[in-house]
């Protein structure tokens, strides 16, 4: 629980760390599609920087609100530690997001399209099923959709960015079953087989999007087939996924043709 009084030393650091969600894979999923859409577009600017801040603040607010809901419905006192981060980050989100919505009203349509997926995540948090496969997949869709949003805000036609958005969707959807085979479902042969089958299909789909994508998606298939069962520590698993995410971002930025402007 975060205390109201000032603290110093290791305890203060521990309190500050409770404000940032510990879902490390989520940060890459939030950043890579957004950055790809921003820098593939012809005119990235201050609005993209502001939207990126609002995007991250919204995630922090939603995370803490969902954790508060999950714990409070079970009568646990630990729910209180999520109240202040949820309120503060939601207020900061409003400060940044409302002016953007006034200047770019179409962003409200993007919010409405993302709302059902946020509702799925909230429902699973309330039920204590945050690790469910469908919950992870539901989080992937709006995150990858932000590539189109960020691209349009930076002056690109959304139709010109659907291929990189689809590539992000293929990759990040695959991380959901793959990470499970490395941690929570590491002893499940069915999960491992399903993960490998998905990555094989994703490789074929990525090849249809761009021949350049064959290289990273072949590596993703290889890691899905070879790494489960090797007893890798969680930090190593995270480092591998960070490298994989950066590889996808680099490939998209270097190989995607410049889209037409709006």
Short mmCIF file of C-alpha atoms in Angstrom, two decimals:
data_model
loop_
_atom_site.label_atom_id
_atom_site.label_comp_id
_atom_site.label_asym_id
_atom_site.label_seq_id
_atom_site.Cartn_x
_atom_site.Cartn_y
_atom_site.Cartn_z
CA UNK A 1 0.00 0.00 0.00
CA UNK A 2 1.25 3.51 -0.84
CA UNK A 3 1.43 5.66 2.26
CA UNK A 4 0.46 9.32 2.29
CA UNK A 5 3.49 10.49 4.21
CA UNK A 6 6.81 11.31 2.58
CA UNK A 7 9.36 8.53 2.50
CA UNK A 8 12.98 8.28 1.61
CA UNK A 9 15.44 5.53 0.75
CA UNK A 10 14.49 2.07 -0.51
CA UNK A 11 10.95 2.35 0.84
CA UNK A 12 10.32 5.48 -1.23
CA UNK A 13 11.61 3.73 -4.34
CA UNK A 14 9.32 0.77 -3.67
CA UNK A 15 6.35 3.13 -3.32
CA UNK A 16 7.12 4.93 -6.56
CA UNK A 17 7.44 1.62 -8.36
CA UNK A 18 3.85 0.71 -7.45
CA UNK A 19 2.64 3.51 -9.75
CA UNK A 20 4.10 1.89 -12.86
CA UNK A 21 2.42 -1.37 -13.95
CA UNK A 22 4.78 -4.33 -13.76
CA UNK A 23 3.46 -5.84 -16.99
CA UNK A 24 6.72 -5.40 -18.84
CA UNK A 25 5.57 -6.90 -22.12
CA UNK A 26 2.71 -4.42 -22.27
CA UNK A 27 5.08 -1.47 -22.60
CA UNK A 28 6.56 -2.81 -25.84
CA UNK A 29 3.07 -3.52 -27.15
CA UNK A 30 2.04 0.05 -26.35
CA UNK A 31 5.13 1.64 -27.86
CA UNK A 32 6.06 -0.31 -31.01
CA UNK A 33 2.85 0.12 -33.04
CA UNK A 34 2.52 3.75 -31.97
CA UNK A 35 6.10 4.61 -32.90
CA UNK A 36 5.81 2.75 -36.19
CA UNK A 37 2.68 4.68 -37.16
CA UNK A 38 4.23 7.97 -36.10
CA UNK A 39 7.52 7.65 -37.95
CA UNK A 40 6.10 6.00 -41.05
CA UNK A 41 3.85 9.03 -41.54
CA UNK A 42 5.01 12.15 -43.40
CA UNK A 43 4.44 14.76 -40.67
CA UNK A 44 5.02 13.56 -37.09
CA UNK A 45 4.88 16.40 -34.61
CA UNK A 46 3.86 17.66 -31.20
CA UNK A 47 0.39 16.12 -31.46
CA UNK A 48 1.91 12.64 -31.71
CA UNK A 49 4.08 13.30 -28.65
CA UNK A 50 1.01 14.46 -26.72
CA UNK A 51 -1.04 11.49 -27.88
CA UNK A 52 1.75 9.11 -26.87
CA UNK A 53 1.76 10.63 -23.38
CA UNK A 54 -2.04 10.32 -23.19
CA UNK A 55 -1.85 6.74 -24.46
CA UNK A 56 0.61 5.70 -21.74
CA UNK A 57 -1.26 7.61 -19.03
CA UNK A 58 -4.50 5.98 -20.10
CA UNK A 59 -2.91 2.56 -19.80
CA UNK A 60 -1.61 3.32 -16.31
CA UNK A 61 -5.02 4.63 -15.25
CA UNK A 62 -6.85 1.61 -16.67
CA UNK A 63 -4.40 -0.82 -15.08
CA UNK A 64 -4.81 0.63 -11.59
CA UNK A 65 -8.58 1.02 -11.95
CA UNK A 66 -8.89 -2.62 -12.97
CA UNK A 67 -6.67 -3.75 -10.11
CA UNK A 68 -8.72 -1.67 -7.68
CA UNK A 69 -11.89 -3.29 -9.03
CA UNK A 70 -10.44 -6.80 -8.76
CA UNK A 71 -9.21 -6.39 -5.19
CA UNK A 72 -12.03 -4.27 -3.80
CA UNK A 73 -14.73 -6.70 -4.94
CA UNK A 74 -12.92 -9.31 -2.84
CA UNK A 75 -12.83 -7.03 0.18
CA UNK A 76 -9.04 -6.79 0.21
CA UNK A 77 -7.45 -3.75 1.82
CA UNK A 78 -4.62 -3.85 -0.71
CA UNK A 79 -7.09 -2.35 -3.22
CA UNK A 80 -6.41 1.06 -1.67
CA UNK A 81 -2.87 1.20 -3.04
CA UNK A 82 -4.30 1.41 -6.55
CA UNK A 83 -6.75 4.24 -5.84
CA UNK A 84 -4.36 7.18 -5.93
CA UNK A 85 -2.37 6.03 -9.00
CA UNK A 86 -5.67 5.46 -10.83
CA UNK A 87 -7.03 8.92 -9.99
CA UNK A 88 -3.81 10.83 -10.60
CA UNK A 89 -3.02 9.14 -13.90
CA UNK A 90 -6.65 9.52 -15.04
CA UNK A 91 -6.51 13.24 -14.25
CA UNK A 92 -3.21 13.58 -16.13
CA UNK A 93 -4.73 11.67 -19.03
CA UNK A 94 -7.63 14.13 -19.11
CA UNK A 95 -5.29 17.13 -19.02
CA UNK A 96 -3.43 15.85 -22.07
CA UNK A 97 -6.24 14.05 -23.85
CA UNK A 98 -9.11 16.54 -23.72
CA UNK A 99 -7.29 19.27 -25.69
CA UNK A 100 -6.32 16.65 -28.28
CA UNK A 101 -9.94 15.55 -28.59
CA UNK A 102 -11.02 19.18 -29.07
CA UNK A 103 -8.43 19.70 -31.81
CA UNK A 104 -8.94 16.28 -33.41
CA UNK A 105 -12.52 15.12 -32.70
CA UNK A 106 -12.03 11.94 -34.76
CA UNK A 107 -9.88 10.64 -31.89
CA UNK A 108 -13.15 10.09 -30.02
CA UNK A 109 -14.15 7.57 -32.69
CA UNK A 110 -10.90 5.71 -32.05
CA UNK A 111 -11.72 5.68 -28.34
CA UNK A 112 -15.16 4.23 -29.04
CA UNK A 113 -13.66 1.50 -31.22
CA UNK A 114 -11.21 0.58 -28.44
CA UNK A 115 -13.87 0.60 -25.70
CA UNK A 116 -15.16 -2.98 -26.23
CA UNK A 117 -11.66 -4.38 -25.87
CA UNK A 118 -11.05 -2.35 -22.72
CA UNK A 119 -14.38 -3.70 -21.43
CA UNK A 120 -13.17 -7.28 -22.02
CA UNK A 121 -9.97 -6.54 -20.08
CA UNK A 122 -11.96 -4.93 -17.26
CA UNK A 123 -14.31 -7.90 -17.06
CA UNK A 124 -11.44 -10.36 -16.82
CA UNK A 125 -9.76 -8.22 -14.17
CA UNK A 126 -12.98 -8.17 -12.15
CA UNK A 127 -13.23 -11.96 -12.42
CA UNK A 128 -9.55 -12.43 -11.60
CA UNK A 129 -8.85 -13.98 -14.99
CA UNK A 130 -6.31 -11.52 -16.31
CA UNK A 131 -4.05 -14.32 -17.55
CA UNK A 132 -6.77 -15.76 -19.78
CA UNK A 133 -5.77 -16.14 -23.41
CA UNK A 134 -8.73 -14.14 -24.69
CA UNK A 135 -7.90 -11.31 -22.31
CA UNK A 136 -4.38 -11.02 -23.68
CA UNK A 137 -5.59 -11.11 -27.26
CA UNK A 138 -8.19 -8.44 -26.51
CA UNK A 139 -5.43 -6.11 -25.30
CA UNK A 140 -3.43 -6.62 -28.50
CA UNK A 141 -6.09 -5.30 -30.88
CA UNK A 142 -6.38 -1.65 -29.71
CA UNK A 143 -2.62 -1.47 -29.11
CA UNK A 144 -1.93 -2.39 -32.73
CA UNK A 145 -4.78 -0.19 -33.91
CA UNK A 146 -2.89 2.76 -32.47
CA UNK A 147 -0.51 2.46 -35.42
CA UNK A 148 -3.31 3.68 -37.66
CA UNK A 149 -4.32 6.40 -35.21
CA UNK A 150 -0.79 7.72 -34.75
CA UNK A 151 -0.19 7.56 -38.49
CA UNK A 152 -3.28 9.56 -39.32
CA UNK A 153 -2.43 12.15 -36.70
CA UNK A 154 0.97 12.52 -38.41
CA UNK A 155 -0.58 12.99 -41.83
CA UNK A 156 -0.80 9.49 -43.33
CA UNK A 157 -3.76 7.87 -45.00
CA UNK A 158 -4.84 5.00 -42.71
CA UNK A 159 -5.30 2.75 -45.75
CA UNK A 160 -1.59 3.04 -46.48
CA UNK A 161 -0.65 1.71 -43.03
CA UNK A 162 -2.78 -1.40 -42.79
CA UNK A 163 0.11 -3.73 -43.68
CA UNK A 164 2.41 -2.62 -40.83
CA UNK A 165 -0.61 -2.62 -38.49
CA UNK A 166 -1.39 -6.19 -39.54
CA UNK A 167 2.26 -7.17 -39.01
CA UNK A 168 2.14 -5.79 -35.48
CA UNK A 169 -1.10 -7.66 -34.83
CA UNK A 170 0.43 -10.92 -36.06
CA UNK A 171 3.51 -10.50 -33.88
CA UNK A 172 1.94 -9.31 -30.64
CA UNK A 173 -0.92 -11.81 -30.83
CA UNK A 174 1.75 -14.50 -31.03
CA UNK A 175 3.49 -13.24 -27.91
CA UNK A 176 0.40 -14.10 -25.84
CA UNK A 177 0.57 -17.91 -26.24
CA UNK A 178 4.37 -17.92 -26.59
CA UNK A 179 5.02 -16.20 -23.25
CA UNK A 180 2.58 -18.59 -21.61
CA UNK A 181 4.64 -21.53 -22.89
CA UNK A 182 7.68 -19.95 -21.22
CA UNK A 183 6.10 -19.26 -17.82
CA UNK A 184 2.61 -20.26 -16.73
CA UNK A 185 2.00 -23.01 -19.29
CA UNK A 186 5.60 -24.18 -19.64
CA UNK A 187 4.58 -27.79 -18.99
CA UNK A 188 1.66 -27.77 -21.43
CA UNK A 189 2.33 -29.62 -24.67
CA UNK A 190 -0.97 -28.37 -26.07
CA UNK A 191 0.00 -24.73 -25.53
CA UNK A 192 3.41 -25.32 -27.08
CA UNK A 193 1.91 -27.01 -30.14
CA UNK A 194 -0.66 -24.25 -30.48
CA UNK A 195 1.99 -21.56 -30.21
CA UNK A 196 4.17 -23.17 -32.88
CA UNK A 197 1.18 -23.67 -35.18
CA UNK A 198 0.17 -20.04 -34.75
CA UNK A 199 3.69 -18.78 -35.51
CA UNK A 200 3.88 -20.94 -38.64
CA UNK A 201 0.60 -19.44 -39.86
CA UNK A 202 1.78 -15.95 -38.90
CA UNK A 203 4.95 -16.45 -40.95
CA UNK A 204 2.87 -17.33 -44.01
CA UNK A 205 0.60 -14.34 -43.46
CA UNK A 206 3.54 -11.99 -42.90
CA UNK A 207 5.13 -13.18 -46.16
CA UNK A 208 1.97 -12.06 -47.95
CA UNK A 209 2.26 -8.62 -46.36
CA UNK A 210 5.91 -8.07 -47.25
CA UNK A 211 8.83 -10.32 -48.20
CA UNK A 212 10.97 -8.38 -45.72
CA UNK A 213 8.81 -9.64 -42.87
CA UNK A 214 9.84 -13.23 -43.59
CA UNK A 215 13.12 -12.65 -41.77
CA UNK A 216 11.79 -11.55 -38.35
CA UNK A 217 8.79 -13.89 -38.45
CA UNK A 218 11.06 -16.84 -39.20
CA UNK A 219 13.00 -15.91 -36.07
CA UNK A 220 9.74 -15.66 -34.10
CA UNK A 221 8.76 -19.15 -35.24
CA UNK A 222 12.19 -20.51 -34.33
CA UNK A 223 12.05 -19.07 -30.81
CA UNK A 224 8.49 -20.40 -30.32
CA UNK A 225 9.70 -23.89 -31.27
CA UNK A 226 13.11 -23.92 -29.59
CA UNK A 227 12.97 -21.93 -26.36
CA UNK A 228 10.05 -23.43 -24.37
CA UNK A 229 11.20 -26.12 -21.97
CA UNK A 230 14.71 -24.76 -21.60
CA UNK A 231 14.08 -23.24 -18.18
CA UNK A 232 14.97 -19.68 -19.14
CA UNK A 233 14.55 -17.15 -16.37
CA UNK A 234 11.84 -14.51 -16.69
CA UNK A 235 14.30 -11.61 -17.27
CA UNK A 236 15.83 -13.56 -20.16
CA UNK A 237 12.40 -14.20 -21.63
CA UNK A 238 11.67 -10.49 -21.35
CA UNK A 239 14.95 -9.52 -22.98
CA UNK A 240 14.28 -11.84 -25.91
CA UNK A 241 10.84 -10.30 -26.42
CA UNK A 242 12.25 -6.78 -26.21
CA UNK A 243 14.76 -7.64 -28.92
CA UNK A 244 11.99 -9.22 -31.01
CA UNK A 245 9.81 -6.11 -30.65
CA UNK A 246 12.65 -3.78 -31.63
CA UNK A 247 13.43 -6.01 -34.61
CA UNK A 248 9.86 -5.68 -35.83
CA UNK A 249 9.89 -1.90 -35.37
CA UNK A 250 13.19 -1.57 -37.22
CA UNK A 251 12.00 -3.80 -40.07
CA UNK A 252 8.80 -1.81 -40.51
CA UNK A 253 10.56 1.55 -40.45
CA UNK A 254 13.23 0.50 -42.94
CA UNK A 255 11.13 -1.44 -45.42
CA UNK A 256 7.63 0.12 -45.50
CA UNK A 257 7.11 2.51 -48.41
CA UNK A 258 6.32 6.08 -47.40
CA UNK A 259 2.53 6.39 -47.20
CA UNK A 260 0.54 9.09 -48.93
CA UNK A 261 -0.38 12.12 -46.85
CA UNK A 262 -3.83 13.36 -45.94
#
